[in-house]
Short mmCIF file of C-alpha atoms in Angstrom, two decimals:
data_model
loop_
_atom_site.label_atom_id
_atom_site.label_comp_id
_atom_site.label_asym_id
_atom_site.label_seq_id
_atom_site.Cartn_x
_atom_site.Cartn_y
_atom_site.Cartn_z
CA MET A 1 21.16 18.72 -17.62
CA GLU A 2 21.14 18.96 -13.77
CA GLU A 3 23.15 16.19 -12.22
CA ARG A 4 21.82 16.32 -8.65
CA GLU A 5 19.04 14.05 -7.43
CA ILE A 6 15.60 15.26 -7.82
CA SER A 7 13.03 13.77 -5.49
CA GLN A 8 10.46 11.51 -7.14
CA ALA A 9 7.76 13.74 -5.49
CA VAL A 10 8.96 16.70 -7.57
CA ILE A 11 9.24 14.63 -10.77
CA ARG A 12 5.69 13.60 -10.26
CA ARG A 13 4.54 17.15 -10.28
CA LEU A 14 6.61 18.13 -13.24
CA PRO A 15 4.27 16.83 -16.03
CA ARG A 16 1.56 18.77 -14.52
CA TYR A 17 3.51 21.93 -14.62
CA TYR A 18 4.33 21.04 -18.19
CA ARG A 19 0.76 20.64 -19.03
CA TYR A 20 -0.36 23.98 -17.48
CA LEU A 21 2.57 25.85 -19.09
CA GLY A 22 1.60 24.30 -22.44
CA GLU A 23 -1.84 25.65 -22.06
CA LEU A 24 -0.59 29.03 -21.30
CA LEU A 25 1.52 28.94 -24.31
CA GLU A 26 -1.49 28.02 -26.45
CA HIS A 27 -3.15 31.19 -25.20
CA ASP A 28 0.04 33.36 -25.86
CA VAL A 29 0.81 34.00 -22.31
CA GLU A 30 4.56 35.05 -22.16
CA ARG A 31 5.11 35.47 -18.48
CA ILE A 32 3.43 34.22 -15.28
CA SER A 33 4.10 34.85 -11.62
CA SER A 34 4.13 32.02 -9.10
CA ASN A 35 1.10 33.50 -7.53
CA ASP A 36 -0.98 33.25 -10.76
CA LEU A 37 0.32 29.90 -11.51
CA SER A 38 -0.59 28.83 -7.94
CA LYS A 39 -4.27 30.03 -8.45
CA ARG A 40 -4.58 28.02 -11.66
CA MET A 41 -2.94 24.88 -10.41
CA LYS A 42 -4.30 24.90 -6.81
CA VAL A 43 -0.86 24.47 -5.44
CA THR A 44 0.78 27.03 -3.05
CA ALA A 45 2.97 29.57 -4.68
CA SER A 46 5.76 28.59 -2.27
CA GLN A 47 5.46 24.94 -3.33
CA ILE A 48 5.79 26.12 -6.96
CA ARG A 49 8.84 28.36 -6.21
CA GLN A 50 10.43 25.40 -4.26
CA ASP A 51 9.80 22.88 -7.01
CA LEU A 52 11.06 25.13 -9.87
CA ASN A 53 14.09 26.12 -7.95
CA ASN A 54 15.32 22.63 -8.15
CA PHE A 55 16.13 23.25 -11.79
CA GLY A 56 18.19 26.35 -11.17
CA GLY A 57 15.57 29.09 -10.62
CA PHE A 58 13.92 30.09 -13.81
CA GLY A 59 12.03 32.83 -12.02
CA GLN A 60 12.96 36.50 -11.62
CA GLN A 61 11.72 38.37 -8.63
CA GLY A 62 8.98 40.69 -9.88
CA TYR A 63 9.03 39.53 -13.42
CA GLY A 64 7.68 35.98 -12.92
CA TYR A 65 8.53 33.02 -15.09
CA ASN A 66 9.11 33.08 -18.81
CA VAL A 67 6.45 30.63 -19.86
CA LYS A 68 8.24 29.47 -23.04
CA TYR A 69 11.61 29.10 -21.44
CA LEU A 70 10.19 27.25 -18.38
CA TYR A 71 8.07 24.93 -20.69
CA THR A 72 11.13 24.15 -22.86
CA GLU A 73 13.40 23.52 -19.83
CA ILE A 74 10.96 21.18 -18.12
CA GLY A 75 10.43 19.46 -21.43
CA LYS A 76 14.16 18.89 -21.52
CA ILE A 77 14.30 17.62 -17.97
CA LEU A 78 11.47 15.12 -18.79
CA GLY A 79 13.43 13.98 -21.84
CA LEU A 80 10.71 15.17 -24.24
CA ASP A 81 13.33 16.83 -26.59
CA VAL A 82 14.82 13.28 -27.29
CA LYS A 83 13.23 10.77 -29.74
CA HIS A 84 12.05 7.39 -28.34
CA ASN A 85 10.99 4.53 -30.57
CA ILE A 86 8.05 2.83 -29.09
CA ILE A 87 6.02 -0.35 -30.00
CA ILE A 88 2.58 -1.52 -28.62
CA ILE A 89 2.01 -5.17 -27.76
CA GLY A 90 -1.70 -5.94 -27.76
CA ALA A 91 -3.93 -4.33 -30.36
CA GLY A 92 -7.26 -4.53 -28.39
CA ASN A 93 -9.23 -1.46 -27.71
CA LEU A 94 -6.81 -0.11 -25.24
CA GLY A 95 -3.79 -0.73 -27.48
CA GLN A 96 -5.55 0.88 -30.40
CA ALA A 97 -6.60 3.80 -28.12
CA LEU A 98 -2.86 4.48 -27.32
CA ALA A 99 -1.79 3.91 -30.96
CA ASN A 100 -4.26 6.64 -32.03
CA TYR A 101 -2.91 9.14 -29.38
CA GLU A 102 -1.70 11.90 -31.53
CA ALA A 103 0.34 13.69 -28.86
CA PHE A 104 2.87 10.76 -28.85
CA GLU A 105 4.79 12.14 -31.84
CA SER A 106 4.83 15.85 -30.54
CA ARG A 107 6.40 14.59 -27.29
CA GLY A 108 9.07 12.59 -29.06
CA PHE A 109 7.48 9.10 -28.98
CA LEU A 110 7.62 7.54 -32.34
CA LEU A 111 5.28 4.52 -32.70
CA LYS A 112 7.04 1.98 -34.91
CA GLY A 113 5.02 -1.17 -34.47
CA ILE A 114 1.91 -2.77 -33.11
CA PHE A 115 1.76 -6.56 -32.32
CA ASP A 116 -1.09 -8.86 -31.48
CA VAL A 117 -1.61 -12.64 -31.13
CA ASN A 118 -4.92 -12.44 -32.91
CA PRO A 119 -4.32 -13.40 -36.60
CA LYS A 120 -7.57 -11.52 -37.58
CA LEU A 121 -5.89 -8.16 -36.73
CA THR A 122 -2.70 -8.94 -38.65
CA GLY A 123 -2.32 -6.32 -41.48
CA ILE A 124 -4.94 -3.88 -40.21
CA SER A 125 -3.36 -0.48 -39.93
CA VAL A 126 -3.67 2.04 -37.04
CA ARG A 127 -2.59 5.58 -38.18
CA GLY A 128 -0.65 3.99 -40.97
CA ILE A 129 1.17 1.37 -38.76
CA PRO A 130 0.24 -2.17 -39.62
CA ILE A 131 -0.53 -4.64 -36.79
CA ARG A 132 1.83 -7.55 -36.93
CA THR A 133 1.85 -11.06 -35.67
CA MET A 134 3.74 -11.78 -32.30
CA GLU A 135 5.88 -14.33 -34.24
CA ASP A 136 7.54 -11.40 -36.04
CA LEU A 137 8.32 -9.61 -32.78
CA VAL A 138 11.97 -10.75 -32.20
CA ASP A 139 13.09 -10.33 -35.77
CA PHE A 140 11.44 -6.87 -35.66
CA LEU A 141 13.41 -6.06 -32.59
CA LYS A 142 16.65 -7.21 -34.05
CA VAL A 143 16.46 -4.68 -37.02
CA ASN A 144 14.59 -1.77 -35.30
CA GLU A 145 16.13 0.03 -32.20
CA ILE A 146 13.05 0.00 -29.97
CA GLU A 147 13.43 1.71 -26.61
CA ILE A 148 9.86 1.43 -25.11
CA GLY A 149 7.38 -1.37 -25.16
CA VAL A 150 3.78 -0.83 -24.27
CA LEU A 151 2.03 -3.79 -22.71
CA THR A 152 -1.76 -3.66 -23.27
CA ILE A 153 -2.27 -7.50 -23.00
CA PRO A 154 -3.71 -9.72 -20.37
CA LYS A 155 -1.75 -10.15 -17.17
CA GLU A 156 -1.22 -13.91 -17.98
CA TYR A 157 1.13 -13.13 -20.70
CA ALA A 158 2.70 -9.84 -19.48
CA VAL A 159 5.63 -11.22 -17.55
CA GLU A 160 6.77 -13.45 -20.45
CA VAL A 161 6.33 -10.80 -23.05
CA ALA A 162 8.20 -8.22 -20.82
CA GLY A 163 10.95 -10.66 -20.56
CA LEU A 164 11.17 -11.26 -24.40
CA LEU A 165 11.24 -7.49 -25.01
CA THR A 166 13.92 -6.68 -22.57
CA ALA A 167 15.98 -9.69 -23.66
CA ASN A 168 16.03 -8.02 -27.07
CA GLY A 169 17.00 -4.57 -26.35
CA VAL A 170 13.98 -2.84 -25.06
CA LYS A 171 14.90 -0.60 -22.03
CA ALA A 172 11.59 0.56 -20.80
CA ILE A 173 8.00 -0.83 -20.34
CA TRP A 174 4.87 1.12 -20.04
CA ASN A 175 2.81 -1.53 -18.37
CA PHE A 176 -1.04 -1.61 -18.54
CA ALA A 177 -1.24 -5.25 -17.49
CA HIS A 178 -2.52 -5.67 -14.08
CA ILE A 179 0.56 -7.38 -12.64
CA ASP A 180 3.97 -6.45 -11.32
CA LEU A 181 6.60 -7.33 -13.83
CA ASN A 182 9.70 -7.63 -11.40
CA LEU A 183 12.22 -6.82 -14.16
CA PRO A 184 15.97 -6.08 -13.59
CA PRO A 185 16.71 -2.58 -12.04
CA ASN A 186 18.20 -1.19 -15.17
CA ILE A 187 14.79 -1.57 -16.86
CA VAL A 188 12.51 1.42 -16.43
CA VAL A 189 8.90 0.36 -15.71
CA GLU A 190 5.99 2.70 -15.56
CA ASN A 191 2.77 1.02 -14.40
CA VAL A 192 -0.79 2.20 -15.21
CA HIS A 193 -3.04 -0.09 -13.14
CA LEU A 194 -6.43 1.04 -14.03
CA SER A 195 -8.31 -1.23 -11.62
CA GLU A 196 -6.28 0.18 -8.66
CA SER A 197 -7.40 3.76 -9.78
CA LEU A 198 -10.90 2.43 -9.76
CA MET A 199 -10.52 1.04 -6.34
CA ARG A 200 -9.35 4.45 -4.96
CA LEU A 201 -12.23 6.07 -6.54
CA SER A 202 -14.49 3.46 -4.86
CA TYR A 203 -12.84 4.05 -1.59
CA ASN A 204 -13.25 7.86 -1.82
CA ILE A 205 -16.89 7.53 -2.66
CA THR A 206 -17.50 5.30 0.30
CA ARG A 207 -15.74 7.67 2.52
CA CYS A 208 -17.64 10.62 1.20
CA ASN A 209 -20.96 9.00 1.48
CA ALA A 210 -20.10 8.06 5.07
CA GLU A 211 -19.17 11.65 5.82
CA GLN A 212 -22.33 13.04 4.45
CA LYS A 213 -24.36 10.61 6.49
CA ASN A 214 -22.53 11.74 9.63
CA GLU A 215 -23.33 15.39 8.89
CA LYS A 216 -27.08 14.71 8.74
CA MET B 1 -16.18 0.35 8.95
CA GLU B 2 -13.29 1.99 10.57
CA GLU B 3 -14.13 5.57 11.51
CA ARG B 4 -10.61 6.99 12.01
CA GLU B 5 -8.77 8.80 9.34
CA ILE B 6 -6.47 6.61 7.23
CA SER B 7 -3.66 8.37 5.29
CA GLN B 8 -3.93 8.67 1.63
CA ALA B 9 -0.59 6.90 1.27
CA VAL B 10 -2.04 3.81 2.83
CA ILE B 11 -5.09 4.08 0.79
CA ARG B 12 -2.96 4.09 -2.27
CA ARG B 13 -1.24 0.90 -1.29
CA LEU B 14 -4.60 -0.95 -0.40
CA PRO B 15 -5.52 -1.81 -4.04
CA ARG B 16 -2.14 -3.48 -4.50
CA TYR B 17 -2.67 -5.57 -1.29
CA TYR B 18 -6.10 -6.46 -2.61
CA ARG B 19 -4.62 -7.57 -6.05
CA TYR B 20 -1.95 -9.85 -4.38
CA LEU B 21 -4.43 -11.33 -1.84
CA GLY B 22 -6.83 -12.00 -4.76
CA GLU B 23 -4.00 -13.80 -6.60
CA LEU B 24 -3.17 -15.93 -3.57
CA LEU B 25 -6.93 -16.81 -3.28
CA GLU B 26 -7.01 -17.89 -6.81
CA HIS B 27 -4.04 -20.18 -5.88
CA ASP B 28 -6.00 -21.57 -2.93
CA VAL B 29 -3.58 -20.08 -0.41
CA GLU B 30 -5.29 -19.88 2.96
CA ARG B 31 -2.72 -18.13 5.23
CA ILE B 32 0.32 -15.94 4.61
CA SER B 33 2.83 -14.36 6.85
CA SER B 34 3.90 -10.70 6.53
CA ASN B 35 7.36 -12.07 5.63
CA ASP B 36 6.13 -14.09 2.75
CA LEU B 37 3.80 -11.30 1.54
CA SER B 38 6.83 -8.98 1.79
CA LYS B 39 8.87 -11.10 -0.48
CA ARG B 40 6.15 -11.26 -3.12
CA MET B 41 5.25 -7.54 -3.01
CA LYS B 42 8.78 -6.09 -2.51
CA VAL B 43 7.57 -4.19 0.43
CA THR B 44 9.11 -4.50 3.86
CA ALA B 45 7.30 -6.77 6.27
CA SER B 46 7.14 -4.00 8.77
CA GLN B 47 5.49 -1.82 6.22
CA ILE B 48 2.86 -4.45 5.65
CA ARG B 49 2.29 -5.04 9.44
CA GLN B 50 2.01 -1.24 9.92
CA ASP B 51 -0.43 -0.74 6.97
CA LEU B 52 -2.72 -3.64 7.89
CA ASN B 53 -2.70 -2.61 11.54
CA ASN B 54 -4.64 0.52 10.44
CA PHE B 55 -7.65 -1.82 10.02
CA GLY B 56 -7.61 -3.46 13.36
CA GLY B 57 -4.78 -6.11 13.06
CA PHE B 58 -5.99 -8.91 11.01
CA GLY B 59 -2.72 -10.78 11.63
CA GLN B 60 -2.05 -13.27 14.51
CA GLN B 61 1.39 -13.65 15.76
CA GLY B 62 2.89 -16.87 14.34
CA TYR B 63 -0.10 -17.82 12.24
CA GLY B 64 0.12 -15.03 9.71
CA TYR B 65 -2.89 -13.49 7.90
CA ASN B 66 -6.02 -15.24 6.89
CA VAL B 67 -5.97 -14.48 3.22
CA LYS B 68 -9.75 -14.71 2.49
CA TYR B 69 -10.63 -12.68 5.62
CA LEU B 70 -8.04 -9.95 4.75
CA TYR B 71 -9.17 -9.87 1.10
CA THR B 72 -12.76 -9.51 2.13
CA GLU B 73 -12.10 -6.82 4.82
CA ILE B 74 -9.86 -4.75 2.45
CA GLY B 75 -12.51 -5.16 -0.23
CA LYS B 76 -15.00 -3.66 2.25
CA ILE B 77 -12.73 -0.74 3.18
CA LEU B 78 -12.39 -0.08 -0.53
CA GLY B 79 -16.25 -0.05 -0.82
CA LEU B 80 -16.06 -3.03 -3.39
CA ASP B 81 -18.94 -4.83 -1.46
CA VAL B 82 -21.31 -1.90 -2.51
CA LYS B 83 -22.82 -1.60 -5.96
CA HIS B 84 -22.08 1.60 -8.02
CA ASN B 85 -23.93 2.52 -11.25
CA ILE B 86 -21.44 3.92 -13.71
CA ILE B 87 -21.75 5.46 -17.26
CA ILE B 88 -19.04 6.16 -19.73
CA ILE B 89 -19.08 9.42 -21.65
CA GLY B 90 -17.02 9.05 -24.94
CA ALA B 91 -17.32 5.79 -26.87
CA GLY B 92 -13.90 6.01 -28.76
CA ASN B 93 -11.17 3.33 -28.36
CA LEU B 94 -10.50 4.18 -24.69
CA GLY B 95 -14.20 4.30 -23.82
CA GLN B 96 -14.82 1.04 -25.43
CA ALA B 97 -11.86 -0.56 -23.81
CA LEU B 98 -13.21 0.47 -20.49
CA ALA B 99 -16.67 -0.76 -21.39
CA ASN B 100 -15.31 -4.12 -22.25
CA TYR B 101 -13.48 -4.32 -18.85
CA GLU B 102 -15.14 -7.51 -17.40
CA ALA B 103 -13.76 -6.93 -13.80
CA PHE B 104 -16.15 -3.95 -13.46
CA GLU B 105 -19.03 -6.18 -12.43
CA SER B 106 -17.12 -8.35 -10.03
CA ARG B 107 -15.92 -5.15 -8.21
CA GLY B 108 -19.46 -3.80 -8.01
CA PHE B 109 -19.25 -1.29 -10.86
CA LEU B 110 -22.47 -1.68 -12.99
CA LEU B 111 -22.08 -0.21 -16.48
CA LYS B 112 -25.47 1.37 -17.15
CA GLY B 113 -24.92 3.44 -20.15
CA ILE B 114 -22.33 4.66 -22.80
CA PHE B 115 -22.72 8.06 -24.50
CA ASP B 116 -21.14 9.75 -27.61
CA VAL B 117 -21.50 12.81 -29.62
CA ASN B 118 -20.84 10.73 -32.85
CA PRO B 119 -24.22 9.93 -34.44
CA LYS B 120 -22.51 7.00 -36.31
CA LEU B 121 -21.93 5.17 -33.04
CA THR B 122 -25.56 5.49 -31.73
CA GLY B 123 -27.19 2.23 -31.23
CA ILE B 124 -23.84 0.10 -31.52
CA SER B 125 -23.72 -2.09 -28.38
CA VAL B 126 -20.70 -2.91 -26.31
CA ARG B 127 -21.21 -5.88 -24.11
CA GLY B 128 -24.97 -5.57 -24.55
CA ILE B 129 -25.13 -1.83 -23.64
CA PRO B 130 -26.16 0.47 -26.56
CA ILE B 131 -24.28 3.63 -27.24
CA ARG B 132 -26.53 6.55 -26.84
CA THR B 133 -26.51 10.16 -28.12
CA MET B 134 -25.32 12.96 -25.80
CA GLU B 135 -28.73 14.62 -26.27
CA ASP B 136 -30.31 11.73 -24.16
CA LEU B 137 -27.87 12.17 -21.28
CA VAL B 138 -29.79 14.49 -19.02
CA ASP B 139 -33.10 12.43 -19.37
CA PHE B 140 -31.10 9.33 -18.74
CA LEU B 141 -29.83 10.79 -15.59
CA LYS B 142 -33.13 11.75 -14.38
CA VAL B 143 -34.48 8.21 -14.45
CA ASN B 144 -31.29 6.24 -13.63
CA GLU B 145 -29.38 6.75 -10.42
CA ILE B 146 -25.89 7.10 -11.67
CA GLU B 147 -23.09 7.54 -9.13
CA ILE B 148 -19.93 7.53 -11.39
CA GLY B 149 -19.27 9.24 -14.79
CA VAL B 150 -16.25 8.06 -16.76
CA LEU B 151 -14.80 10.83 -19.01
CA THR B 152 -13.08 9.49 -22.07
CA ILE B 153 -13.61 12.63 -24.13
CA PRO B 154 -11.24 15.23 -25.39
CA LYS B 155 -10.10 17.87 -22.87
CA GLU B 156 -11.99 20.70 -24.57
CA TYR B 157 -15.44 19.15 -23.56
CA ALA B 158 -14.44 17.53 -20.21
CA VAL B 159 -15.21 20.50 -17.97
CA GLU B 160 -18.56 21.19 -19.50
CA VAL B 161 -19.67 17.51 -19.41
CA ALA B 162 -18.36 17.06 -15.84
CA GLY B 163 -20.56 20.03 -14.78
CA LEU B 164 -23.53 18.53 -16.65
CA LEU B 165 -23.08 15.18 -14.83
CA THR B 166 -22.59 16.58 -11.44
CA ALA B 167 -25.41 18.97 -11.78
CA ASN B 168 -27.64 15.84 -12.50
CA GLY B 169 -26.72 13.85 -9.41
CA VAL B 170 -23.43 12.12 -10.41
CA LYS B 171 -21.21 12.15 -7.40
CA ALA B 172 -17.93 10.94 -8.80
CA ILE B 173 -15.89 11.33 -11.93
CA TRP B 174 -13.22 8.97 -13.27
CA ASN B 175 -11.49 11.45 -15.44
CA PHE B 176 -9.27 10.37 -18.45
CA ALA B 177 -9.47 13.70 -20.12
CA HIS B 178 -6.17 15.55 -19.82
CA ILE B 179 -7.42 18.55 -17.74
CA ASP B 180 -8.09 19.28 -14.16
CA LEU B 181 -11.85 19.55 -13.65
CA ASN B 182 -12.02 21.86 -10.53
CA LEU B 183 -15.29 20.46 -9.30
CA PRO B 184 -16.78 21.16 -5.85
CA PRO B 185 -15.19 19.38 -2.93
CA ASN B 186 -18.13 17.07 -2.35
CA ILE B 187 -17.43 15.55 -5.77
CA VAL B 188 -14.89 12.70 -5.79
CA VAL B 189 -12.61 12.88 -8.81
CA GLU B 190 -10.06 10.28 -9.69
CA ASN B 191 -7.74 11.38 -12.61
CA VAL B 192 -5.91 9.07 -14.95
CA HIS B 193 -3.57 11.36 -16.95
CA LEU B 194 -1.92 8.98 -19.41
CA SER B 195 0.41 11.52 -20.82
CA GLU B 196 1.77 12.44 -17.51
CA SER B 197 2.48 8.75 -16.92
CA LEU B 198 4.31 8.75 -20.30
CA MET B 199 6.30 11.83 -19.31
CA ARG B 200 7.43 10.05 -15.97
CA LEU B 201 8.62 7.13 -18.11
CA SER B 202 10.48 9.43 -20.50
CA TYR B 203 12.11 11.21 -17.51
CA ASN B 204 13.25 7.88 -15.91
CA ILE B 205 14.64 6.64 -19.27
CA THR B 206 16.71 9.94 -19.75
CA ARG B 207 17.86 9.57 -16.17
CA CYS B 208 18.89 5.87 -16.57
CA ASN B 209 20.66 6.58 -19.89
CA ALA B 210 22.58 9.39 -18.10
CA GLU B 211 23.58 7.10 -15.31
CA GLN B 212 24.73 4.37 -17.66
CA LYS B 213 26.96 6.74 -19.52
CA ASN B 214 28.43 8.01 -16.35
CA GLU B 215 29.31 4.44 -15.32
CA LYS B 216 31.09 3.84 -18.59
#
């Protein structure tokens, strides 16, 4: 494991490298040059070389990158070789969509529980995992070592539930609730604010329409 | 509408301003200083002033910002005052979660149709909108002016479906499929790659655990 600080910008790009390398592996590609990778990923070859150099230069001049090796090493850097126990709070459509996400397991995320306030959902299973009532949450956290909590609940409850989770040992929150959680700095938070993504889309459409009008 | 180019970094922050201002409005706050907004949003006051100056300085020295005015103006910049017809391709859990998203309408996104390959879903309604078969898609696009297509389908089909949509007048794709679509530059694409978000979370947990070990 590299100890030096890697910029968040590079980190943000790593999952995309990981995805492309995974696709190459699926197609039995053993080696790839930064130029070929550049064409596929629409990133300059020099950017690719620079990014991957952060991790100790997996490339060999004239031979390109060993796809399997690079895939495995980036996986390690991303922590995908470590198992993480994960629970989902909120078993609505979004919560169930995530619960059904099969790639969880292959990336080391083991879904251990699903919780919801709605008593009608209690006992229903998603991929073999029963939905539990929120009243069982704290007891569940005491006997299961849960590292990640996924919040797919309305924003009104998100701050309180995030507090409950982290007070009971959860170290990271994958937050889909449309609110900033303001947790202590030792808690890792990754936000997915879908409505902000939709607003960026809206902005870019408006912009694009305006440009096309100007061209006419 | 401002004509000068605004950096993508500022654009990325606007939806978050919009969200905070919306919350202030809900609590009947009429004016706010950049300092108060700074404390809530955990962004420096000078960053806030700089960002909002891009849009012609809505702030008045000593009076702060008029919340309603700023909210409305940012909404306009984001194109939220314009109506966009939207369809969802893929009526699985994620597609249905998005179809049930009530804030769509209030932000100008009018859900006009939901499509799925699974014949078992045909005719089921989500919020009054029936799920249609994919075979009806092209005819539907001919008689309805659809601006945005949401892709909540497996990556294997995403490129083909995106091509079909844009060939039939769709101008923007909100892409949840885990693949880059490589569409022409006049098509607006906003990607939500959930598994990349999960990998960033994984990386940050690994990093955080390593730091805590080092401290001991």
